[in-house]
Coordinates of C-alpha atoms and ligand atoms in Angstrom, one line a residue:
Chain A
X1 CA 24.6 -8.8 -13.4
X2 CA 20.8 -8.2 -13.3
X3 CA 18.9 -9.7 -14.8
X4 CA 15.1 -9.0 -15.6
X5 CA 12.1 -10.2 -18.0
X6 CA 8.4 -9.3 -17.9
X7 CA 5.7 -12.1 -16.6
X8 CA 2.0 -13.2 -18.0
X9 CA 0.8 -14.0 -15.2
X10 CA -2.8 -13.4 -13.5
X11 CA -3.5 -10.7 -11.1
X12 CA -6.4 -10.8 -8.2
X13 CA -7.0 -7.9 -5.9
X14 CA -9.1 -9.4 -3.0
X15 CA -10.9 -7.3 -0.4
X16 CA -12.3 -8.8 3.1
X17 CA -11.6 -8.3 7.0
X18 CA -8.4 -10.1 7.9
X19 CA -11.2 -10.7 11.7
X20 CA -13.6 -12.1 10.2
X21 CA -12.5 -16.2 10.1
X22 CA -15.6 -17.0 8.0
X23 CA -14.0 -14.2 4.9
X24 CA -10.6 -15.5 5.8
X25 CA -11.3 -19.3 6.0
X26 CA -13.4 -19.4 2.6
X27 CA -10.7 -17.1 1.1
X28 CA -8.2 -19.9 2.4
X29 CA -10.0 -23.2 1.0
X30 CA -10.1 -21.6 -2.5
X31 CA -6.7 -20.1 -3.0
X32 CA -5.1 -23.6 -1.3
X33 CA -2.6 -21.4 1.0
X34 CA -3.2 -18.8 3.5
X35 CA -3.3 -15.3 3.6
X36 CA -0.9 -13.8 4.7
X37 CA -2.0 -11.7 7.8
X38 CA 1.6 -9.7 8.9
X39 CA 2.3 -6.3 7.3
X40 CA 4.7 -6.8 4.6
X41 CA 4.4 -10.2 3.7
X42 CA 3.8 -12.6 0.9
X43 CA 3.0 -16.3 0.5
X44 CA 3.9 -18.5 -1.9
X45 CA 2.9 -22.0 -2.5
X46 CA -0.1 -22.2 -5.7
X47 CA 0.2 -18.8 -6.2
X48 CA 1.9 -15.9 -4.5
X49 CA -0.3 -13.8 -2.1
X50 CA 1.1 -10.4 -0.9
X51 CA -0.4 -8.2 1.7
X52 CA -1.0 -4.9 0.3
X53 CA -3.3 -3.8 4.0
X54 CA -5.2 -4.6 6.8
X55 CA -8.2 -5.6 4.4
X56 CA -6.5 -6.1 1.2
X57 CA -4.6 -8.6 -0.6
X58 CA -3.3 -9.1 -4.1
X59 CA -2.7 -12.8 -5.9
X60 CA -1.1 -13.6 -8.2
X61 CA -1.0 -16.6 -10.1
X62 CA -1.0 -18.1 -13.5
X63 CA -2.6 -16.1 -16.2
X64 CA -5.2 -18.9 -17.5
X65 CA -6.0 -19.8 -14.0
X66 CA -7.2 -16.0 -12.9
X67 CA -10.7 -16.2 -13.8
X68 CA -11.3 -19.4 -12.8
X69 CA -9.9 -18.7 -9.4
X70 CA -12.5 -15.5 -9.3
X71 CA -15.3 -17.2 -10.4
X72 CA -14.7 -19.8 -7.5
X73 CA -14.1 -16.7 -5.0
X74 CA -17.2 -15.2 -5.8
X75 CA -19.2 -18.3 -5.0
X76 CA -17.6 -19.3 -1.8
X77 CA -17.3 -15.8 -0.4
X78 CA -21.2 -14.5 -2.1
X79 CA -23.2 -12.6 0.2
X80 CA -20.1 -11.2 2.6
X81 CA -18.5 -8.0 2.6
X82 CA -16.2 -8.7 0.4
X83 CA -14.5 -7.2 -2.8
X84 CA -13.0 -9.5 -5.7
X85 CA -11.5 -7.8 -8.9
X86 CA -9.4 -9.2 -11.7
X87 CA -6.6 -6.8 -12.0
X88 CA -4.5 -8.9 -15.1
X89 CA -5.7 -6.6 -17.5
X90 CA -4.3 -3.8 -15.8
X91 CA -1.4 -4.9 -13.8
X92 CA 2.1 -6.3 -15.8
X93 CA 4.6 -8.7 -13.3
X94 CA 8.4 -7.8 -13.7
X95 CA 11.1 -10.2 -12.3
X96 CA 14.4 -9.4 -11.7
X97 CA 17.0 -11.9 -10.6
X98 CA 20.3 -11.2 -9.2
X99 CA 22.2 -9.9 -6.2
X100 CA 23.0 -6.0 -7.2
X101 CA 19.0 -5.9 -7.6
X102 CA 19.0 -3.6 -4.4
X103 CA 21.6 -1.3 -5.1
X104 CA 20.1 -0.8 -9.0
X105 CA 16.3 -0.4 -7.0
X106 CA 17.9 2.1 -4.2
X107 CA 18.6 4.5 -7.0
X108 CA 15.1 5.3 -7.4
X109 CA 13.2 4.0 -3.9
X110 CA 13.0 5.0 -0.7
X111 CA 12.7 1.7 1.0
X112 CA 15.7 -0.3 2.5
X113 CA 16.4 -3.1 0.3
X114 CA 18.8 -4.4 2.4
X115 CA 18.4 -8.8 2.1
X116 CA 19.1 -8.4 6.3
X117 CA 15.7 -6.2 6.0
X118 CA 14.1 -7.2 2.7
X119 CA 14.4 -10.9 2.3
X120 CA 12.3 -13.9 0.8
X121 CA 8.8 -13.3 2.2
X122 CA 8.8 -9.8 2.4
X123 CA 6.9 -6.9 0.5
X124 CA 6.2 -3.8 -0.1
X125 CA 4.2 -0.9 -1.6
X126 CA 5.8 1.8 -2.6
X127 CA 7.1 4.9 -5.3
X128 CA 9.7 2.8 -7.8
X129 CA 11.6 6.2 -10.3
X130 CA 8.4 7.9 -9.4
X131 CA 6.0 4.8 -10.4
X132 CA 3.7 3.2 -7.9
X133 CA 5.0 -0.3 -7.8
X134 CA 4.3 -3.7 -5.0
X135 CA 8.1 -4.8 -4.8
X136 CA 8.2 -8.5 -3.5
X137 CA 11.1 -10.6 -2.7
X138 CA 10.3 -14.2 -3.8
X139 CA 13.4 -16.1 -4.6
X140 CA 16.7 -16.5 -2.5
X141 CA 18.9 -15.7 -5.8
X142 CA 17.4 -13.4 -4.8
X143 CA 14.8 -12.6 -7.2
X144 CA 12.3 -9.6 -6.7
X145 CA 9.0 -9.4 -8.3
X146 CA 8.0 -5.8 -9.5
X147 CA 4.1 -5.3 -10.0
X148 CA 3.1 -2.3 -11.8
X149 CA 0.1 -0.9 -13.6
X150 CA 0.4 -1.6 -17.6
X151 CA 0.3 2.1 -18.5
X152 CA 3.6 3.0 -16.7
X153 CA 5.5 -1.0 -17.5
X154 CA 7.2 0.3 -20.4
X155 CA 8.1 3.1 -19.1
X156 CA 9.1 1.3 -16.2
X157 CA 10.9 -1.3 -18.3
X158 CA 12.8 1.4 -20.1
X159 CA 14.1 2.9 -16.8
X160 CA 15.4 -0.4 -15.8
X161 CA 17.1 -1.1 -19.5
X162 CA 18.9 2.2 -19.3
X163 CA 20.5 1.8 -15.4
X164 CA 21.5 -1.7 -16.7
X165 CA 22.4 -1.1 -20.2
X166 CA 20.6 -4.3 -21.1
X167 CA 18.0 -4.7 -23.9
X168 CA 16.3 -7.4 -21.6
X169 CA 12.7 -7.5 -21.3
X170 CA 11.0 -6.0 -24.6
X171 CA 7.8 -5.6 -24.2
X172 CA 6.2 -8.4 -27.2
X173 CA 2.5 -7.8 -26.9
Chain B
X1 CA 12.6 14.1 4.5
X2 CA 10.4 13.1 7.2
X3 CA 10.1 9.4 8.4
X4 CA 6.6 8.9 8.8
X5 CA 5.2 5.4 10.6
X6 CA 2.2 4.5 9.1
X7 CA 0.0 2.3 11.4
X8 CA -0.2 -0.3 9.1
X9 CA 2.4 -0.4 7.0
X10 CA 5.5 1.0 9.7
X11 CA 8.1 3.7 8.9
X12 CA 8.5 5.1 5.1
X13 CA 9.5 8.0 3.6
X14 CA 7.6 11.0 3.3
X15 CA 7.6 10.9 -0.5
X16 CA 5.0 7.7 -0.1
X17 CA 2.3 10.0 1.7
X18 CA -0.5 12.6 0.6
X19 CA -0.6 15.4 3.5
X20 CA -4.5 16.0 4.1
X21 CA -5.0 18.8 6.5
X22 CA -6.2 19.1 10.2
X23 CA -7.4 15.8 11.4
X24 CA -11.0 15.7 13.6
X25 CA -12.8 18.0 12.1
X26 CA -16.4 16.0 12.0
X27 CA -19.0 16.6 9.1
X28 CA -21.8 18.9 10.6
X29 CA -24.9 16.2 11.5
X30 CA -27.3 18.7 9.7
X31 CA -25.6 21.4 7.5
X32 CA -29.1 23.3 6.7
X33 CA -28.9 23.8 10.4
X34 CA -25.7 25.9 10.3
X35 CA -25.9 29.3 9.0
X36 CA -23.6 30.8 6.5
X37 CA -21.1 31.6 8.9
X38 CA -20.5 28.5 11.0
X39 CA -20.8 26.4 7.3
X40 CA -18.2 28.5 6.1
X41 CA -16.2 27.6 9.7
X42 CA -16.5 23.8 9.1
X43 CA -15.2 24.5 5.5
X44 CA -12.6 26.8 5.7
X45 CA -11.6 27.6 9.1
X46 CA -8.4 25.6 10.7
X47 CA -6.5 25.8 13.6
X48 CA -2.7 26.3 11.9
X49 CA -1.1 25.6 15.6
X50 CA 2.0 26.9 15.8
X51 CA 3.5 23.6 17.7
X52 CA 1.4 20.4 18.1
X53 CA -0.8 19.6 15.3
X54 CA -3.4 17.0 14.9
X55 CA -3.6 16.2 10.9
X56 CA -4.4 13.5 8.7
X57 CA -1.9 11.4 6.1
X58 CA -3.0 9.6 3.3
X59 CA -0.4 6.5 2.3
X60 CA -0.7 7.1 -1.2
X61 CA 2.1 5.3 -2.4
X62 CA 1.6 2.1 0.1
X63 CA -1.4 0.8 1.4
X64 CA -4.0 4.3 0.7
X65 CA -5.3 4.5 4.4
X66 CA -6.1 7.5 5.8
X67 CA -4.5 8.0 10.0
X68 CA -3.1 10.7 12.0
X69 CA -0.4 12.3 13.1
X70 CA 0.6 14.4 15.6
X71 CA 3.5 16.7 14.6
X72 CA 5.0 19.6 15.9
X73 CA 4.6 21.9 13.4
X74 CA 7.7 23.7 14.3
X75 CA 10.6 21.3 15.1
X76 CA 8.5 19.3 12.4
X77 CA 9.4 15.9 15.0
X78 CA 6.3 13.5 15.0
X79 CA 5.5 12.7 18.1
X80 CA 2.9 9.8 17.3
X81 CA 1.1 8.2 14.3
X82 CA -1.7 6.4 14.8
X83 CA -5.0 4.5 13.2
X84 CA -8.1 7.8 12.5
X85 CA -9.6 9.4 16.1
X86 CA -7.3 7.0 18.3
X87 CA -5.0 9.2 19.6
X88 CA -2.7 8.4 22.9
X89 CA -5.1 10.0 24.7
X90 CA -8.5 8.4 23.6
X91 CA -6.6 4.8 23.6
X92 CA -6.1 5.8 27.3
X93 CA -9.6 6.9 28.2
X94 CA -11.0 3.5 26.8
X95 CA -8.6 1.4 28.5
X96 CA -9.3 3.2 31.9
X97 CA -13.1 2.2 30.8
X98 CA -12.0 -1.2 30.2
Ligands
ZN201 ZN1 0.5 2.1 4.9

């Protein structure tokens, strides 16, 4: 049985060399956790903080705390080559919980979902029933986190109510 | 469907990339320099190898970097992906340098 429900939460993208330790350690001491420097990988501890590339990371954390969290970014990172956006306007966070999560995913996406290959910790970018999505795996239930742009989450949510016949995660805003 | 290994990201399906052409072709320094015909090279002419083929991937569905790949353009089997103008052969030069 899967199980899924749409998330308010806040959405960071942050830009900066993963080299550079002065980018990475004042990155660090804001957020409270590190970054996570391996391809395809996530941290969570205050927030959750997936690696989306060499130079570019994505938090995500709780909606009233996003624009705090920026404003405190910008001023410990200000005069480095850095980029700092808040995406929560733009981005919506699905979770789905439950252990036939991979097999309803593999109908639409190429990636090996596999919990030997795709477990706790792990992430990735790709094409979700033709929708660019971040898939994370952030819960040993397991539960998946699904991070889309807000144009294409109902759309997205619609998809996942008619491969699970469920009515689950109206949209209320 | 191809199984492409981006540099950064590792092996994905081809349905994640953007194919973007022949990969190395350089910007001319000083176009007004070039007269119509070599302009018109830069632009428009390619290579179209029939066999190994130097071209650029974008990896629009994952991280959106640009690298290259070298694919044999007949058997369509990569033989390498790797980060832009580091090719096997380049890497080697350096290290020999180092
Ligand atoms: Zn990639």
């Amino acid at each position: 049985m899967t199980d899924f429900s749409r998330v308010d939460l806040g959405h960071i993208n942050l830009r900066g060399s993963a080299e550079d330790s002065r980018f990475v350690d004042g990155a660090t001491k804001v957020l409270g956790q590190s970054l996570p420097l391996a391809a395809n990988t996530l941290t969570q501890s205050l927030h959750r903080i997936y690696w989306l590339g060499p130079d570019e990371w994505q938090v995500v954390t709780e909606s009233d705390r996003a624009a705090d969290l920026v404003r405190q970014l910008e001023a410990a990172l200000a005069g480095q080559h850095v980029a700092i956006n808040d995406l929560s306007g733009g981005q919506v966070a699905l979770q789905l919980t439950g252990t036939d999560v991979p097999e309803l995913l593999a109908r639409a996406c190429t990636l090996d979902l596999h919990p030997s290959l795709f477990g706790v910790g792990d992430c990735a970018q790709s094409g979700l029933a033709k929708t660019n999505v971040l898939l994370g795996c952030i819960g040993e239930t397991p539960v998946y986190e699904i991070i889309v742009r807000r144009s294409y989450s109902e759309y997205l949510l619609r998809w996942l109510r008619q491969k699970t016949h469920s009515r689950a995660g109206s949209v209320s805003s | 469907m191809l199984l492409i290994a981006c540099p950064y990201c590792g092996e994905r399906a081809e349905t994640e990339f953007s194919y973007g052409g022949e990969a190395g072709i350089a910007r001319p320094k000083d176009p007004h320099a070039l007269s119509d015909e070599q302009w018109a090279d830069y632009l428009f002419m390619r290579k179209n190898s029939r066999g190994m083929h130097r071209e650029l991937w974008n990896h629009a569905q994952g991280c959106r970097r640009w690298f290259e790949v070298e694919r044999d353009t007949v058997s369509y089997v990569i033989k390498e992906c790797y980060e832009i103008a580091t090719p096997a052969t380049s890497r080697d030069n350096q290290s020999r340098a180092d």
